[in-house]
Tab-separated table of C-alpha atoms in Angstrom:
chain	number	residue	atom	x	y	z
V	1344	MET	CA	-83.099	-68.137	9.659
V	1345	ASN	CA	-82.376	-70.271	12.586
V	1346	LEU	CA	-83.337	-68.638	16.000
V	1347	THR	CA	-83.160	-70.387	19.276
V	1348	LEU	CA	-84.589	-69.500	22.583
V	1349	ARG	CA	-83.001	-70.537	25.977
V	1350	GLN	CA	-83.022	-69.358	29.496
V	1351	ALA	CA	-80.383	-66.639	30.351
V	1352	VAL	CA	-77.522	-67.521	32.503
V	1353	PRO	CA	-75.209	-65.276	34.553
V	1354	ALA	CA	-72.496	-65.736	31.896
V	1355	ASP	CA	-74.734	-63.753	29.397
V	1356	VAL	CA	-74.709	-60.623	31.473
V	1357	PRO	CA	-71.774	-58.648	29.651
V	1358	VAL	CA	-73.507	-59.524	26.122
V	1359	LEU	CA	-76.934	-58.424	27.570
V	1360	ARG	CA	-75.397	-55.080	28.565
V	1361	LEU	CA	-74.319	-54.339	25.160
V	1362	LEU	CA	-77.421	-55.642	23.543
V	1363	ILE	CA	-79.678	-53.397	25.771
V	1364	ASP	CA	-77.519	-50.333	25.003
V	1365	ALA	CA	-77.719	-51.003	21.238
V	1366	SER	CA	-81.480	-51.722	21.319
V	1367	VAL	CA	-82.421	-48.572	23.313
V	1368	ARG	CA	-80.109	-46.308	21.423
V	1369	GLY	CA	-81.129	-47.694	18.098
V	1370	LEU	CA	-84.888	-48.342	18.578
V	1371	HIS	CA	-86.073	-45.779	20.838
V	1372	ALA	CA	-84.973	-42.544	18.967
V	1373	GLY	CA	-88.385	-42.362	17.470
V	1374	ASP	CA	-90.313	-42.168	20.674
V	1375	TYR	CA	-87.750	-40.443	23.307
V	1376	THR	CA	-85.331	-37.689	22.940
V	1377	PRO	CA	-81.402	-38.267	23.267
V	1378	ALA	CA	-81.576	-36.922	26.778
V	1379	GLN	CA	-84.429	-39.297	27.760
V	1380	ILE	CA	-82.406	-42.293	26.257
V	1381	GLU	CA	-79.238	-41.499	28.156
V	1382	GLY	CA	-81.143	-40.983	31.508
V	1383	ALA	CA	-83.181	-44.154	30.991
V	1384	LEU	CA	-79.998	-46.137	30.373
V	1385	GLU	CA	-78.499	-44.614	33.540
V	1386	THR	CA	-81.550	-44.813	35.724
V	1387	VAL	CA	-83.853	-47.670	34.508
V	1388	TYR	CA	-82.978	-49.826	31.566
V	1389	GLY	CA	-80.447	-52.615	32.338
V	1390	VAL	CA	-79.944	-56.286	33.140
V	1391	ASP	CA	-82.000	-57.565	35.966
V	1392	SER	CA	-79.998	-60.214	37.638
V	1393	GLN	CA	-83.032	-61.300	39.724
V	1394	LEU	CA	-84.722	-62.562	36.614
V	1395	ILE	CA	-81.764	-64.661	35.682
V	1396	ALA	CA	-81.518	-66.008	39.194
V	1397	ASP	CA	-85.170	-66.932	39.081
V	1398	GLY	CA	-84.835	-68.622	35.649
V	1399	THR	CA	-87.463	-66.482	34.105
V	1400	TYR	CA	-85.293	-64.463	31.766
V	1401	PHE	CA	-84.887	-65.742	28.176
V	1402	VAL	CA	-82.504	-64.896	25.301
V	1403	VAL	CA	-82.730	-65.576	21.631
V	1404	GLU	CA	-79.824	-66.526	19.657
V	1405	GLY	CA	-79.317	-65.978	15.971
V	1406	ALA	CA	-75.998	-66.570	14.062
V	1407	ASN	CA	-74.615	-67.734	17.336
V	1408	ILE	CA	-74.972	-64.427	19.030
V	1409	ILE	CA	-77.669	-63.146	21.502
V	1410	VAL	CA	-80.083	-60.996	19.450
V	1411	GLY	CA	-82.910	-60.514	21.918
V	1412	CYS	CA	-83.877	-61.000	25.608
V	1413	GLY	CA	-86.847	-60.579	27.908
V	1414	GLY	CA	-88.531	-62.334	30.717
V	1415	TRP	CA	-91.316	-62.375	33.309
V	1416	SER	CA	-91.193	-62.038	37.131
V	1417	LYS	CA	-93.033	-63.252	40.063
V	1418	HIS	CA	-91.751	-60.316	41.995
V	1419	LYS	CA	-93.661	-56.884	42.355
V	1420	THR	CA	-91.069	-54.643	40.520
V	1421	LEU	CA	-92.887	-53.583	37.300
V	1422	PHE	CA	-89.632	-52.547	35.306
V	1423	GLY	CA	-86.092	-51.565	35.820
V	1424	GLY	CA	-82.723	-53.253	35.844
V	1425	ASP	CA	-80.460	-53.842	38.858
V	1426	HIS	CA	-79.590	-50.262	39.320
V	1427	TRP	CA	-83.338	-49.056	39.388
V	1428	THR	CA	-83.825	-47.694	42.911
V	1429	ALA	CA	-87.638	-48.163	43.101
V	1430	ARG	CA	-87.579	-51.952	43.089
V	1431	GLU	CA	-90.276	-54.054	44.924
V	1432	ASP	CA	-88.781	-57.388	45.447
V	1433	SER	CA	-91.697	-59.097	47.323
V	1434	LEU	CA	-93.163	-62.032	45.761
V	1435	LEU	CA	-96.588	-61.962	43.945
V	1436	ASP	CA	-99.274	-64.221	44.749
V	1437	PRO	CA	-100.543	-65.883	41.439
V	1438	LEU	CA	-104.183	-66.133	42.684
V	1439	HIS	CA	-104.411	-62.253	43.006
V	1440	ASP	CA	-101.473	-60.665	41.418
V	1441	ALA	CA	-100.421	-60.345	37.748
V	1442	ALA	CA	-97.010	-61.704	36.667
V	1443	LYS	CA	-94.657	-58.978	35.359
V	1444	ILE	CA	-93.357	-59.048	31.799
V	1445	ARG	CA	-90.068	-57.537	31.886
V	1446	ALA	CA	-86.985	-56.207	30.242
V	1447	PHE	CA	-87.580	-56.904	26.458
V	1448	PHE	CA	-84.877	-55.844	24.104
V	1449	VAL	CA	-83.986	-56.668	20.641
V	1450	HIS	CA	-80.863	-55.723	18.597
V	1451	PRO	CA	-81.702	-53.179	15.921
V	1452	ASP	CA	-80.315	-55.213	13.212
V	1453	TRP	CA	-82.685	-58.233	14.246
V	1454	VAL	CA	-86.044	-56.458	14.497
V	1455	ARG	CA	-89.285	-57.520	12.764
V	1456	ARG	CA	-88.265	-61.312	12.807
V	1457	GLY	CA	-90.516	-62.366	15.477
V	1458	ILE	CA	-87.887	-62.406	18.278
V	1459	GLY	CA	-90.122	-60.283	20.583
V	1460	SER	CA	-93.037	-62.368	20.032
V	1461	MET	CA	-91.069	-65.584	20.521
V	1462	ILE	CA	-89.798	-64.466	23.940
V	1463	LEU	CA	-93.363	-63.059	24.952
V	1464	GLU	CA	-94.841	-66.479	23.979
V	1465	ALA	CA	-92.325	-68.313	26.269
V	1466	CYS	CA	-92.901	-65.744	29.151
V	1467	GLU	CA	-96.740	-66.074	28.900
V	1468	LYS	CA	-96.451	-69.972	28.861
V	1469	ALA	CA	-94.070	-70.093	31.767
V	1470	ALA	CA	-96.119	-67.628	33.916
V	1471	THR	CA	-99.392	-69.441	33.102
V	1472	ALA	CA	-97.601	-72.723	34.220
V	1473	ALA	CA	-96.681	-71.068	37.560
V	1474	GLY	CA	-100.313	-70.366	38.128
V	1475	PHE	CA	-100.901	-66.795	37.085
V	1476	THR	CA	-104.033	-65.651	35.094
V	1477	ARG	CA	-103.018	-62.064	34.503
V	1478	LEU	CA	-99.812	-60.512	33.076
V	1479	GLU	CA	-98.909	-56.791	33.157
V	1480	MET	CA	-95.909	-54.771	32.156
V	1481	GLY	CA	-94.658	-51.172	31.999
V	1482	ALA	CA	-94.199	-50.868	28.285
V	1483	THR	CA	-91.962	-48.278	26.412
V	1484	LEU	CA	-93.558	-46.271	23.773
V	1485	THR	CA	-91.524	-48.271	21.407
V	1486	GLY	CA	-92.740	-51.622	22.662
V	1487	VAL	CA	-96.429	-50.785	22.849
V	1488	PRO	CA	-97.247	-51.859	19.283
V	1489	LEU	CA	-95.895	-55.384	19.853
V	1490	TYR	CA	-97.740	-55.830	23.082
V	1491	ARG	CA	-100.985	-54.462	21.680
V	1492	ALA	CA	-100.915	-56.761	18.849
V	1493	ARG	CA	-100.276	-59.623	21.286
V	1494	GLY	CA	-103.568	-58.864	23.200
V	1495	TYR	CA	-102.284	-56.415	26.017
V	1496	VAL	CA	-104.327	-53.380	26.706
V	1497	ALA	CA	-103.195	-50.117	28.093
V	1498	LEU	CA	-104.318	-49.316	31.702
V	1499	GLU	CA	-102.374	-46.193	32.395
V	1500	SER	CA	-99.512	-43.803	31.410
V	1501	LEU	CA	-96.762	-43.384	33.839
V	1502	ASP	CA	-94.066	-40.802	33.962
V	1503	VAL	CA	-90.872	-42.281	35.155
V	1504	PRO	CA	-88.368	-39.736	36.626
V	1505	LEU	CA	-84.771	-40.039	35.565
V	1506	ARG	CA	-81.467	-39.045	37.502
V	1507	ASN	CA	-80.695	-36.496	34.753
V	1508	GLY	CA	-83.861	-34.505	35.413
V	1509	GLU	CA	-85.726	-36.013	32.383
V	1510	SER	CA	-88.487	-38.487	32.413
V	1511	ILE	CA	-89.883	-41.255	30.136
V	1512	LYS	CA	-93.486	-42.122	29.534
V	1513	VAL	CA	-94.175	-45.745	30.270
V	1514	ILE	CA	-97.589	-47.378	29.478
V	1515	ARG	CA	-98.733	-49.943	31.944
V	1516	MET	CA	-100.389	-52.566	30.060
V	1517	GLU	CA	-102.229	-55.962	30.928
V	1518	LYS	CA	-103.487	-59.165	29.559
V	1519	ARG	CA	-105.695	-61.728	31.080
V	1520	ILE	CA	-104.990	-65.369	30.469
V	1521	VAL	CA	-108.112	-67.545	30.273
């Protein structure tokens, strides 16, 4: 299987929206209720165009289609797409702050092929090259096993309120790069 990793570009956004929707609906059902999934798609999950503009968002292509995406950020926002209202866009200081691992989604038909790990490795290398020595994320319950296997440790559990009155549990995780 030939998988290629590249930086995301603005022209990818329509495909990324479809991928994110398919990923969340297809993979999160074991960890969240249908109401939580719908609320999260409306409130939190989605494309973050700042990551694309910063050149810190990656896509993986297989069979000439985008099958996974994810990135890292030098901004304070821990999670959430463009429509997330709790964004904190101020820049992080690599000497004191942790880079944020953000917005990982894999199409359900392409899971368990190393796509998430491929993107995570690219993010870790890029953040390290930018001077960061710590990484953190707000991981979905669905993503926790991947991140734990890659050396991330849970710091706290967060309940994220959604517009439809539901909430989802997100685990803030961290990894130190030596």
